[in-house]
Short mmCIF file of C-alpha atoms in Angstrom, two decimals:
data_model
loop_
_atom_site.label_atom_id
_atom_site.label_comp_id
_atom_site.label_asym_id
_atom_site.label_seq_id
_atom_site.Cartn_x
_atom_site.Cartn_y
_atom_site.Cartn_z
CA MET A 813 40.81 23.45 -57.60
CA ILE A 814 39.13 21.79 -60.61
CA GLY A 815 41.31 18.68 -60.16
CA VAL A 816 40.46 18.50 -56.45
CA TYR A 817 36.79 18.88 -57.42
CA PHE A 818 36.79 15.71 -59.52
CA ILE A 819 38.70 13.73 -56.90
CA LEU A 820 36.21 14.74 -54.18
CA LEU A 821 33.27 13.87 -56.46
CA ALA A 822 34.69 10.35 -56.89
CA LEU A 823 35.12 10.10 -53.12
CA PHE A 824 31.48 11.09 -52.52
CA TRP A 825 30.35 8.46 -55.03
CA THR A 826 32.29 5.79 -53.15
CA VAL A 827 30.97 6.77 -49.72
CA GLY A 828 27.43 7.23 -51.06
CA LEU A 829 27.33 3.82 -52.73
CA LEU A 830 28.67 2.13 -49.58
CA ILE A 831 25.95 3.76 -47.46
CA TRP A 832 23.31 2.98 -50.11
CA LYS A 833 24.32 -0.67 -50.13
CA LYS A 834 24.29 -0.87 -46.34
CA ILE A 835 20.90 0.80 -45.83
CA TYR A 836 18.88 -0.13 -48.90
CA VAL A 837 20.25 -3.42 -50.25
CA MET A 838 19.89 -5.87 -47.39
CA MET B 859 21.64 39.33 -85.70
CA THR B 860 17.90 39.96 -85.95
CA THR B 861 17.33 37.03 -88.29
CA ALA B 862 19.26 34.65 -86.04
CA THR B 863 17.19 35.78 -83.06
CA ASP B 864 13.98 35.41 -85.08
CA ALA B 865 14.81 31.87 -86.11
CA LEU B 866 15.80 31.07 -82.53
CA PHE B 867 12.63 32.66 -81.16
CA TRP B 868 10.31 30.60 -83.35
CA THR B 869 12.27 27.40 -82.84
CA ILE B 870 12.02 27.86 -79.07
CA ALA B 871 8.33 28.81 -79.22
CA ILE B 872 7.43 25.73 -81.29
CA MET B 873 9.42 23.41 -79.02
CA LEU B 874 7.78 24.87 -75.91
CA VAL B 875 4.30 24.34 -77.38
CA GLY B 876 5.26 20.74 -78.19
CA TYR B 877 6.50 20.22 -74.64
CA PHE B 878 3.26 21.64 -73.20
CA CYS B 879 1.18 19.31 -75.40
CA LEU B 880 3.15 16.38 -73.95
CA VAL B 881 2.39 17.61 -70.42
CA VAL B 882 -1.33 17.93 -71.22
CA TRP B 883 -1.41 14.40 -72.60
CA ILE B 884 0.26 12.98 -69.48
CA GLY B 885 -1.97 15.12 -67.26
CA LYS B 886 -5.08 13.67 -68.96
CA LYS B 887 -3.83 10.16 -68.28
CA GLY B 888 -3.47 11.00 -64.60
CA SER B 889 -6.50 13.23 -64.15
CA HIS B 890 -8.54 10.70 -62.23
CA PHE B 891 -5.77 10.43 -59.61
CA SER B 892 -5.89 14.17 -58.97
CA ARG B 893 -9.49 14.27 -57.74
CA THR B 894 -8.63 13.71 -54.08
CA MET B 895 -6.23 15.73 -51.97
CA ALA B 896 -3.84 12.80 -51.46
CA GLY B 897 -3.85 12.08 -55.20
CA PHE B 898 -3.40 15.73 -56.12
CA ALA B 899 -0.47 16.09 -53.76
CA THR B 900 1.60 12.93 -54.15
CA ALA B 901 0.13 10.56 -56.82
CA ARG B 902 1.09 7.75 -54.46
CA GLY B 903 2.16 4.43 -55.86
CA LYS B 904 1.37 5.16 -59.50
CA VAL B 905 4.83 5.99 -60.81
CA SER B 906 8.03 3.94 -61.18
CA PRO B 907 10.56 4.61 -58.38
CA VAL B 908 13.31 5.29 -60.93
CA ILE B 909 11.20 8.11 -62.38
CA VAL B 910 10.39 9.38 -58.88
CA GLY B 911 14.15 9.48 -58.21
CA ALA B 912 14.79 11.47 -61.38
CA SER B 913 11.89 13.71 -60.40
CA PHE B 914 13.49 14.28 -56.97
CA ALA B 915 16.72 15.40 -58.66
CA ALA B 916 14.83 17.60 -61.13
CA SER B 917 12.97 19.37 -58.33
CA TYR B 918 16.14 19.71 -56.29
CA ALA B 919 17.89 21.43 -59.18
CA SER B 920 16.17 24.69 -60.01
CA ALA B 921 17.11 28.01 -61.55
CA ASN B 922 19.52 28.24 -58.62
CA LEU B 923 21.70 25.47 -60.06
CA PHE B 924 21.21 26.13 -63.77
CA ILE B 925 21.38 29.92 -63.85
CA GLY B 926 22.34 31.22 -60.40
CA VAL B 927 25.29 29.04 -59.43
CA PRO B 928 27.01 29.21 -62.86
CA GLY B 929 26.48 32.98 -62.50
CA LEU B 930 28.33 32.90 -59.18
CA ALA B 931 31.06 30.79 -60.82
CA TYR B 932 31.30 33.40 -63.57
CA GLN B 933 31.76 36.08 -60.93
CA TYR B 934 33.92 34.38 -58.28
CA GLY B 935 35.62 31.49 -60.09
CA THR B 936 36.39 27.96 -58.94
CA SER B 937 35.59 28.47 -55.23
CA VAL B 938 31.92 28.03 -56.22
CA LEU B 939 32.70 24.37 -56.96
CA TRP B 940 32.44 23.75 -53.20
CA TYR B 941 28.75 24.51 -53.54
CA THR B 942 28.05 22.09 -56.41
CA LEU B 943 30.23 19.45 -54.77
CA GLY B 944 27.90 19.63 -51.77
CA CYS B 945 24.82 19.60 -54.00
CA PHE B 946 25.67 16.12 -55.12
CA GLY B 947 27.79 14.63 -52.34
CA VAL B 948 26.37 15.99 -49.14
CA SER B 949 22.74 16.25 -50.27
CA TRP B 950 22.74 12.70 -51.59
CA LEU B 951 24.18 11.42 -48.30
CA GLY B 952 21.43 13.38 -46.54
CA LEU B 953 18.77 11.74 -48.71
CA LEU B 954 20.26 8.28 -48.08
CA LEU B 955 20.20 8.83 -44.33
CA PHE B 956 16.71 10.38 -44.10
CA ALA B 957 14.62 8.66 -46.80
CA LYS B 958 14.01 5.35 -45.06
CA THR B 959 13.11 6.77 -41.65
CA PHE B 960 10.85 9.40 -43.16
CA TRP B 961 9.07 6.82 -45.33
CA ARG B 962 8.56 4.39 -42.41
CA TYR B 963 7.17 7.11 -40.18
CA SER B 964 4.74 8.21 -42.88
CA LYS B 965 3.49 4.61 -43.23
CA LYS B 966 2.99 4.45 -39.48
CA PHE B 967 0.78 7.53 -39.68
CA GLY B 968 -1.30 5.90 -42.41
CA GLY B 969 -0.09 8.05 -45.28
CA VAL B 970 0.45 11.78 -44.96
CA SER B 971 0.59 14.19 -47.90
CA THR B 972 2.80 17.03 -46.73
CA LEU B 973 5.63 17.77 -44.33
CA PRO B 974 3.48 20.06 -42.13
CA GLU B 975 1.03 17.19 -41.78
CA TRP B 976 3.90 14.81 -41.01
CA LEU B 977 5.15 17.11 -38.26
CA GLY B 978 1.60 17.66 -37.00
CA ARG B 979 1.13 13.91 -36.65
CA ARG B 980 4.59 13.24 -35.21
CA TYR B 981 4.09 15.80 -32.46
CA ASN B 982 0.32 15.43 -32.32
CA SER B 983 -0.06 19.19 -32.63
CA LYS B 984 -2.36 21.06 -35.00
CA THR B 985 -0.67 24.30 -33.92
CA LEU B 986 2.68 23.02 -35.17
CA GLN B 987 1.11 21.90 -38.45
CA VAL B 988 -0.31 25.37 -39.08
CA LEU B 989 2.97 27.06 -38.07
CA VAL B 990 5.01 24.93 -40.49
CA ALA B 991 2.50 25.73 -43.23
CA ILE B 992 3.02 29.45 -42.53
CA LEU B 993 6.79 28.92 -42.65
CA ILE B 994 6.47 27.34 -46.10
CA LEU B 995 5.16 30.69 -47.34
CA PHE B 996 8.84 31.71 -47.43
CA ASN B 997 8.90 29.59 -50.58
CA VAL B 998 7.27 32.54 -52.33
CA TYR B 999 10.76 34.07 -52.55
CA TYR B 1000 12.12 30.79 -53.86
CA ILE B 1001 9.53 31.00 -56.65
CA VAL B 1002 10.47 34.65 -57.27
CA GLY B 1003 14.01 33.40 -57.92
CA GLN B 1004 12.65 31.01 -60.55
CA ASN B 1005 10.69 33.82 -62.23
CA VAL B 1006 13.85 35.91 -62.36
CA GLY B 1007 15.67 32.94 -63.90
CA LEU B 1008 13.08 32.62 -66.67
CA ALA B 1009 13.12 36.37 -67.32
CA THR B 1010 16.93 36.30 -67.50
CA ILE B 1011 16.80 33.57 -70.15
CA PHE B 1012 14.21 35.46 -72.20
CA GLU B 1013 16.17 38.67 -71.88
CA SER B 1014 19.65 37.39 -72.72
CA ILE B 1015 18.59 35.05 -75.53
CA LEU B 1016 15.46 36.56 -77.07
CA ASN B 1017 15.99 40.23 -76.19
CA ILE B 1018 12.63 40.38 -74.39
CA PRO B 1019 12.69 43.19 -71.78
CA TYR B 1020 12.97 41.94 -68.17
CA PHE B 1021 9.49 43.20 -67.18
CA TRP B 1022 7.75 41.24 -69.95
CA GLY B 1023 10.02 38.27 -69.31
CA VAL B 1024 8.70 38.06 -65.75
CA ILE B 1025 5.08 38.23 -66.92
CA ILE B 1026 5.58 35.55 -69.59
CA GLY B 1027 7.46 33.43 -67.03
CA VAL B 1028 4.62 33.52 -64.49
CA LEU B 1029 1.98 32.88 -67.18
CA ILE B 1030 3.65 29.76 -68.56
CA THR B 1031 4.33 28.49 -65.03
CA VAL B 1032 0.70 28.76 -63.91
CA LEU B 1033 -0.44 27.27 -67.23
CA TYR B 1034 2.03 24.39 -66.82
CA ILE B 1035 0.77 23.54 -63.34
CA GLY B 1036 -2.89 23.94 -64.25
CA LEU B 1037 -2.36 21.27 -66.91
CA GLY B 1038 -1.34 18.49 -64.57
CA GLY B 1039 -1.45 17.80 -60.88
CA ALA B 1040 0.94 15.48 -59.09
CA PHE B 1041 0.75 12.59 -61.53
CA ALA B 1042 1.77 14.68 -64.54
CA GLN B 1043 4.26 16.45 -62.35
CA LEU B 1044 6.07 13.30 -61.26
CA ILE B 1045 6.30 11.98 -64.83
CA THR B 1046 7.26 15.25 -66.52
CA ASP B 1047 9.73 16.08 -63.75
CA GLY B 1048 11.22 12.63 -64.09
CA VAL B 1049 11.56 12.88 -67.87
CA GLN B 1050 12.80 16.41 -67.41
CA GLY B 1051 15.45 15.29 -64.90
CA ILE B 1052 16.79 12.82 -67.45
CA LEU B 1053 16.67 15.48 -70.21
CA MET B 1054 18.53 17.91 -67.95
CA ALA B 1055 21.19 15.30 -67.22
CA LEU B 1056 21.76 14.95 -70.98
CA ILE B 1057 21.98 18.74 -71.39
CA SER B 1058 24.50 18.92 -68.56
CA ILE B 1059 26.63 16.31 -70.34
CA PHE B 1060 26.33 18.44 -73.52
CA ILE B 1061 27.62 21.49 -71.64
CA PHE B 1062 30.47 19.43 -70.22
CA ILE B 1063 31.50 18.13 -73.66
CA SER B 1064 31.26 21.61 -75.20
CA LEU B 1065 34.25 22.68 -73.12
CA PHE B 1066 36.42 20.58 -75.45
CA TRP B 1067 35.73 22.98 -78.32
CA THR B 1068 35.11 26.26 -76.50
CA ILE B 1069 38.15 26.01 -74.22
CA GLY B 1070 40.25 23.51 -76.16
CA GLY B 1071 43.41 21.79 -74.97
CA GLY B 1072 42.25 18.23 -75.68
CA LEU B 1073 42.37 15.99 -72.62
CA ASN B 1074 44.03 18.76 -70.65
CA VAL B 1075 40.87 20.86 -71.06
CA PHE B 1076 40.62 21.69 -67.36
CA GLY B 1077 44.27 22.65 -67.12
CA GLU B 1078 43.60 24.93 -70.07
CA LEU B 1079 40.47 26.35 -68.38
CA SER B 1080 42.41 27.10 -65.18
CA TYR B 1081 45.19 28.72 -67.21
CA LYS B 1082 42.76 30.95 -69.12
CA LEU B 1083 40.83 31.92 -65.98
CA GLU B 1084 44.08 32.79 -64.23
CA ALA B 1085 45.03 35.02 -67.15
CA ILE B 1086 41.78 36.98 -66.63
CA ASP B 1087 42.13 37.22 -62.84
CA PRO B 1088 44.37 35.07 -60.58
CA ASN B 1089 41.65 35.08 -57.90
CA LEU B 1090 39.35 33.06 -60.16
CA THR B 1091 41.22 29.78 -59.69
CA GLY B 1092 41.66 29.71 -55.91
CA PHE B 1093 40.17 27.33 -53.36
CA LEU B 1094 38.46 30.29 -51.68
CA SER B 1095 36.95 33.35 -53.31
CA VAL B 1096 38.19 36.86 -52.64
CA GLY B 1097 35.05 38.54 -51.36
CA GLY B 1098 31.77 36.82 -52.22
CA PRO B 1099 30.08 34.08 -50.21
CA TYR B 1100 32.81 31.42 -50.40
CA ASP B 1101 35.68 33.32 -48.83
CA SER B 1102 36.49 31.29 -45.70
CA PRO B 1103 36.76 27.64 -44.61
CA MET B 1104 33.96 28.35 -42.12
CA ALA B 1105 31.69 29.49 -44.98
CA ILE B 1106 32.51 26.35 -46.99
CA MET B 1107 31.64 24.12 -44.00
CA ALA B 1108 28.39 26.05 -43.45
CA VAL B 1109 27.50 25.54 -47.14
CA GLN B 1110 27.89 21.78 -46.69
CA PHE B 1111 25.67 21.90 -43.60
CA LEU B 1112 23.03 23.82 -45.57
CA LEU B 1113 23.09 21.35 -48.46
CA PHE B 1114 22.94 18.35 -46.12
CA SER B 1115 19.78 19.71 -44.52
CA PHE B 1116 18.35 20.92 -47.86
CA VAL B 1117 16.85 17.48 -48.54
CA LEU B 1118 14.53 18.16 -45.59
CA MET B 1119 12.75 20.77 -47.72
CA PRO B 1120 9.05 19.88 -47.84
CA HIS B 1121 8.74 19.85 -51.63
CA LEU B 1122 11.55 17.28 -51.83
CA LEU B 1123 10.55 15.01 -48.96
CA ASN B 1124 7.04 14.85 -50.45
CA LYS B 1125 8.61 12.80 -53.28
CA VAL B 1126 9.58 10.05 -50.82
CA LEU B 1127 5.92 9.89 -49.74
CA SER B 1128 4.83 8.90 -53.25
CA LEU B 1129 6.63 5.53 -53.02
CA GLU B 1130 4.38 2.60 -52.33
CA SER B 1131 6.64 -0.04 -50.80
CA GLU B 1132 9.93 -0.15 -48.94
CA GLU B 1133 11.59 -2.10 -51.79
CA GLN B 1134 11.11 0.96 -54.00
CA LEU B 1135 13.45 3.01 -51.81
CA ALA B 1136 16.57 1.34 -53.26
CA PRO B 1137 15.98 2.17 -56.96
CA PHE B 1138 14.60 5.57 -55.91
CA THR B 1139 17.68 6.64 -53.95
CA LEU B 1140 20.13 5.33 -56.56
CA SER B 1141 18.31 7.03 -59.44
CA ALA B 1142 18.08 10.27 -57.44
CA GLY B 1143 21.84 10.13 -56.75
CA LEU B 1144 22.86 9.50 -60.35
CA ILE B 1145 20.64 12.19 -61.89
CA LEU B 1146 21.51 14.64 -59.11
CA PHE B 1147 25.21 14.09 -59.83
CA LEU B 1148 24.85 14.76 -63.57
CA ILE B 1149 22.56 17.76 -63.14
CA SER B 1150 24.29 19.54 -60.30
CA THR B 1151 28.02 19.10 -60.85
CA LEU B 1152 28.54 19.71 -64.59
CA MET B 1153 26.54 22.86 -65.39
CA VAL B 1154 28.75 25.02 -63.18
CA LEU B 1155 31.72 24.29 -65.48
CA GLY B 1156 29.77 26.12 -68.21
CA GLY B 1157 29.69 29.17 -65.93
CA LEU B 1158 33.49 29.03 -65.61
CA ALA B 1159 33.90 28.59 -69.38
CA ALA B 1160 31.54 31.53 -69.99
CA ARG B 1161 34.00 33.78 -68.14
CA VAL B 1162 36.60 32.82 -70.77
CA VAL B 1163 34.25 32.95 -73.78
CA ALA B 1164 32.29 36.11 -72.86
CA PRO B 1165 34.26 37.97 -70.17
CA SER B 1166 32.25 41.20 -69.96
CA LEU B 1167 28.60 40.37 -69.24
CA SER B 1168 26.55 43.03 -67.45
CA SER B 1169 24.63 40.45 -65.40
CA ALA B 1170 26.58 37.39 -64.18
CA ASP B 1171 23.33 35.39 -64.07
CA ALA B 1172 23.26 35.50 -67.89
CA ALA B 1173 26.43 33.35 -68.04
CA ILE B 1174 24.79 30.04 -69.05
CA PRO B 1175 22.26 31.41 -71.58
CA VAL B 1176 24.99 33.44 -73.31
CA TYR B 1177 27.44 30.52 -73.20
CA VAL B 1178 24.88 28.20 -74.82
CA LEU B 1179 24.18 30.74 -77.53
CA GLU B 1180 27.90 31.24 -78.23
CA SER B 1181 28.86 27.56 -78.21
CA PHE B 1182 26.12 25.66 -80.03
CA PRO B 1183 24.41 25.83 -83.44
CA THR B 1184 20.95 27.48 -83.35
CA ILE B 1185 18.85 24.31 -83.29
CA ILE B 1186 20.86 22.73 -80.43
CA ALA B 1187 20.92 26.04 -78.55
CA ALA B 1188 17.12 26.22 -78.87
CA LEU B 1189 16.79 22.68 -77.54
CA ILE B 1190 19.02 23.49 -74.56
CA VAL B 1191 17.09 26.70 -73.84
CA VAL B 1192 13.78 24.80 -73.84
CA GLY B 1193 15.45 22.25 -71.56
CA LEU B 1194 16.48 25.04 -69.19
CA ILE B 1195 12.99 26.55 -69.21
CA SER B 1196 11.38 23.17 -68.52
CA ALA B 1197 13.95 22.56 -65.78
CA ILE B 1198 12.95 25.77 -64.05
CA LEU B 1199 9.26 24.90 -64.49
CA SER B 1200 9.80 21.48 -62.93
CA SER B 1201 11.12 23.03 -59.73
CA THR B 1202 8.61 25.84 -59.68
CA ASP B 1203 5.67 23.47 -60.01
CA SER B 1204 6.87 21.43 -57.02
CA LEU B 1205 7.20 24.63 -55.01
CA TYR B 1206 3.77 25.95 -56.02
CA LEU B 1207 2.22 22.55 -55.40
CA GLY B 1208 3.86 22.35 -51.96
CA LEU B 1209 2.63 25.85 -51.17
CA THR B 1210 -0.95 25.42 -52.39
CA THR B 1211 -1.29 21.90 -50.97
CA SER B 1212 -0.26 23.31 -47.61
CA ILE B 1213 -2.90 26.02 -47.85
CA GLY B 1214 -5.58 23.42 -48.67
CA ASN B 1215 -4.35 20.64 -46.42
CA ASP B 1216 -2.78 22.39 -43.46
CA PHE B 1217 -4.71 25.66 -43.21
CA TYR B 1218 -8.16 24.89 -44.54
CA LYS B 1219 -8.61 21.28 -43.42
CA VAL B 1220 -7.24 22.04 -39.95
CA LEU B 1221 -8.82 25.44 -39.36
CA ALA B 1222 -12.22 25.15 -41.12
CA PRO B 1223 -13.77 22.76 -38.55
CA VAL B 1224 -12.37 24.93 -35.73
CA ILE B 1225 -13.73 28.19 -37.17
CA SER B 1226 -17.17 26.88 -38.18
CA LYS B 1227 -17.44 25.17 -34.75
CA LYS B 1228 -19.28 22.18 -36.17
CA PRO B 1229 -17.90 19.05 -37.80
CA ILE B 1230 -17.69 19.05 -41.60
CA ALA B 1231 -18.03 15.78 -43.52
CA LEU B 1232 -14.65 14.44 -44.63
CA SER B 1233 -15.59 14.22 -48.31
CA VAL B 1234 -16.80 17.84 -48.34
CA LEU B 1235 -13.65 18.94 -46.52
CA ASP B 1236 -11.46 17.10 -49.00
CA ARG B 1237 -13.22 18.48 -52.08
CA ASN B 1238 -13.08 22.04 -50.72
CA ALA B 1239 -9.38 21.63 -49.91
CA VAL B 1240 -8.61 20.72 -53.53
CA ASN B 1241 -10.57 23.74 -54.79
CA ILE B 1242 -8.90 26.08 -52.32
CA SER B 1243 -5.51 24.75 -53.43
CA LYS B 1244 -6.37 25.60 -57.02
CA VAL B 1245 -7.55 29.14 -56.21
CA SER B 1246 -4.50 29.83 -54.07
CA LEU B 1247 -2.30 28.87 -57.04
CA ILE B 1248 -3.54 31.91 -59.01
CA LEU B 1249 -3.11 34.12 -55.94
CA ALA B 1250 0.44 32.87 -55.30
CA GLY B 1251 1.26 33.44 -58.99
CA LEU B 1252 0.19 37.08 -58.74
CA ILE B 1253 2.15 37.69 -55.52
CA THR B 1254 5.37 36.24 -56.94
CA LEU B 1255 4.84 38.24 -60.14
CA TYR B 1256 4.72 41.45 -58.14
CA LEU B 1257 7.78 40.55 -56.09
CA SER B 1258 9.80 39.57 -59.18
CA LEU B 1259 9.46 42.93 -60.91
CA GLU B 1260 12.41 44.38 -59.01
CA ARG B 1261 15.41 42.38 -60.12
CA PRO B 1262 17.54 40.92 -57.29
CA GLU B 1263 21.30 41.44 -57.42
CA SER B 1264 21.98 37.70 -57.39
CA LEU B 1265 19.35 35.09 -58.13
CA SER B 1266 21.23 32.46 -56.11
CA ILE B 1267 21.54 34.51 -52.96
CA LEU B 1268 17.80 35.35 -53.00
CA ILE B 1269 16.83 31.69 -53.43
CA GLN B 1270 19.31 30.50 -50.83
CA PHE B 1271 18.00 33.06 -48.34
CA SER B 1272 14.43 31.80 -48.71
CA PHE B 1273 15.17 28.13 -48.25
CA SER B 1274 17.61 28.77 -45.41
CA ALA B 1275 14.81 30.53 -43.51
CA ILE B 1276 12.59 27.45 -43.87
CA ILE B 1277 15.34 24.98 -42.99
CA CYS B 1278 16.30 26.88 -39.81
CA GLY B 1279 12.71 26.47 -38.63
CA ILE B 1280 12.18 22.79 -39.43
CA ILE B 1281 15.63 21.26 -39.02
CA ALA B 1282 15.44 20.56 -35.27
CA PRO B 1283 11.78 19.38 -35.20
CA VAL B 1284 12.37 17.01 -38.15
CA THR B 1285 15.72 15.52 -37.15
CA LEU B 1286 14.99 15.26 -33.42
CA GLY B 1287 11.54 13.93 -34.31
CA TYR B 1288 13.25 10.98 -35.96
CA PHE B 1289 15.96 10.23 -33.51
CA TRP B 1290 14.96 11.45 -30.05
CA GLU B 1291 11.92 10.04 -28.35
CA LYS B 1292 11.75 12.80 -25.74
CA SER B 1293 11.11 15.47 -28.37
CA ASN B 1294 7.66 17.00 -27.94
CA ALA B 1295 5.35 19.64 -29.38
CA PRO B 1296 6.27 22.61 -27.12
CA GLY B 1297 9.94 22.05 -27.97
CA ALA B 1298 9.23 21.77 -31.70
CA ILE B 1299 7.13 24.95 -31.72
CA ALA B 1300 9.73 26.93 -29.73
CA SER B 1301 12.51 25.69 -32.00
CA LEU B 1302 10.61 26.49 -35.20
CA ILE B 1303 9.99 30.07 -34.13
CA ALA B 1304 13.49 30.58 -32.67
CA GLY B 1305 15.34 29.16 -35.71
CA THR B 1306 13.53 31.21 -38.33
CA VAL B 1307 13.38 34.44 -36.34
CA LEU B 1308 17.08 34.23 -35.47
CA TYR B 1309 18.04 33.60 -39.10
CA VAL B 1310 16.04 36.55 -40.39
CA PHE B 1311 17.41 38.64 -37.50
CA PHE B 1312 21.07 37.69 -38.19
CA THR B 1313 20.88 38.34 -41.92
CA ASN B 1314 18.71 41.46 -41.96
CA LEU B 1315 20.64 43.29 -39.26
CA ASN B 1316 23.96 42.16 -40.77
CA ILE B 1317 24.99 40.58 -37.46
CA ILE B 1318 26.42 37.68 -39.48
CA GLU B 1319 27.04 38.82 -43.05
CA ASN B 1320 27.59 35.43 -44.68
CA ILE B 1321 24.17 33.81 -45.26
CA TYR B 1322 25.58 30.31 -44.85
CA ILE B 1323 27.23 30.99 -41.50
CA ALA B 1324 24.09 32.79 -40.29
CA MET B 1325 22.07 29.71 -41.22
CA PHE B 1326 24.49 27.43 -39.37
CA PHE B 1327 24.35 29.41 -36.13
CA ALA B 1328 20.57 29.89 -36.28
CA SER B 1329 20.17 26.12 -36.73
CA VAL B 1330 22.49 25.28 -33.84
CA LEU B 1331 20.55 27.67 -31.60
CA ALA B 1332 17.28 26.10 -32.82
CA PHE B 1333 18.55 22.68 -31.68
CA ILE B 1334 19.55 24.09 -28.29
CA VAL B 1335 16.13 25.75 -27.84
CA MET B 1336 14.36 22.53 -28.80
CA VAL B 1337 16.35 20.28 -26.46
CA GLY B 1338 16.02 22.79 -23.61
CA THR B 1339 12.26 23.24 -24.06
CA CYS B 1340 11.64 19.50 -24.44
CA LEU B 1341 13.50 18.69 -21.23
CA ALA B 1342 11.79 21.53 -19.35
CA THR B 1343 8.31 20.38 -20.45
CA GLN B 1344 8.93 16.64 -20.02
CA SER B 1345 6.81 16.24 -16.87
CA VAL B 1346 3.85 18.05 -18.41
CA ALA B 1347 4.17 16.05 -21.60
CA SER B 1348 4.22 12.64 -19.95
CA GLU B 1349 0.87 13.31 -18.25
CA HIS B 1350 -0.61 14.08 -21.65
CA LYS B 1351 1.05 11.15 -23.32
CA GLN B 1352 -1.68 8.58 -22.64
CA GLU B 1353 -4.28 11.07 -23.75
CA SER B 1354 -2.46 11.91 -26.97
CA LEU B 1355 -1.97 8.26 -27.87
CA ALA B 1356 -5.71 7.79 -27.70
CA ILE B 1357 -6.25 10.81 -29.94
CA SER B 1358 -3.77 9.70 -32.58
CA GLU B 1359 -5.32 6.23 -32.75
CA ASN B 1360 -8.77 7.69 -33.25
CA SER B 1361 -7.88 10.43 -35.68
CA ASN B 1362 -8.75 9.44 -39.19
CA TYR B 1363 -8.24 12.39 -41.49
#
């Protein structure tokens, strides 16, 4: 579970940064 | 043992006094912003967006994340990681999706100070504004959770009895807030968010020497947890709140909507220009990540280091004491205390601002039946906010004296009750032009009443699932009521437009 935790955190960072770039850096 | 505790006690006391002096100094710098209600509540445009972002994260993360959630991890094991995963991932996505719309709307209304006011303006309904302000009174239980967190720290580290811990906790909280106002709050919360991020990294690194195993430290942690109890390393807990996929999904839904909490959205209102939203949201995301996802690992490690604690909520304080030299432990404890204060002050400020802004300013002209000059109204609102702070402090003190079984569950109950009420009016208010005041009022009452009903009568035992269903029903009630009252609303629409253009408070 701890391994999965870190993988999912990295995934959220990726998705979050993509959304951030799309909405706030235009 | 006594001498170690004595040294620790004085080190912590001196550091706390130093921290308070810093707050006073910052508060003095900002005191002339706090004279008006808008300045007292949001300190608009006076603080760097990066600091506001850190302040958002610091207010988001309260005793729930520093004491309560590691306590749950201590008790139930790795299934609690689903909660902290959502705290960063899902909540940050929520902030990214809501921040811009919320900020733009608030500009359109000419600057609003609080969420009840925002909703009142969006739906052009004073009734709704007052109802949301009443709903925010649920935050009293959220504050009780913070008091319990402070008392737990004092008890497990300094051997101060729980009763006195609560009293000291409330005293330093009220003192801390009295020192500042929103300007000091934004700065100290921002600094505090960065400090907390550093402490979280400390806790993370400490696993290398408390658990060992070099780079395979997490493999080692899993192995040691499994040796204590195989259930501690599963994806789902056995018993406890994280025992089904449905519960995990409901947790994510809760954390997504958590950013709608009034004391957090108020932070967005303190930004001056749209360009500031980009550094604000990025800073909030980074600090939120560090603060919310690392501390819980300390709770897991505590189960290995100190497996037989009487109260699971003591996991982090005890772990810090066991793992660090006295001076570092004292620094971390002061960090934890200031972290709890930074959330509590936002909650108190949200509560008292609502009483001044949404009760007094709305109801006083109605009750006295004659118009009151705006400047008088504004000055009185600030004073009433300050008096209600003392009153709220006393009420939470009384409610904290009986210790709750789990700090986290108490806190999560209180904010779920608020979210169930406001989730449909806020989200539909953004995205659906047919949403109107009767629908928002019906939804607010239905959502909160259903949630309290589900949880108190044990109709749905899991608080997360209860919150999910109450919210879904709140959406259905809102859409139904809005559609049913459409014809009435459109007749009033012209009239209400005229009112909102002329209103100038």
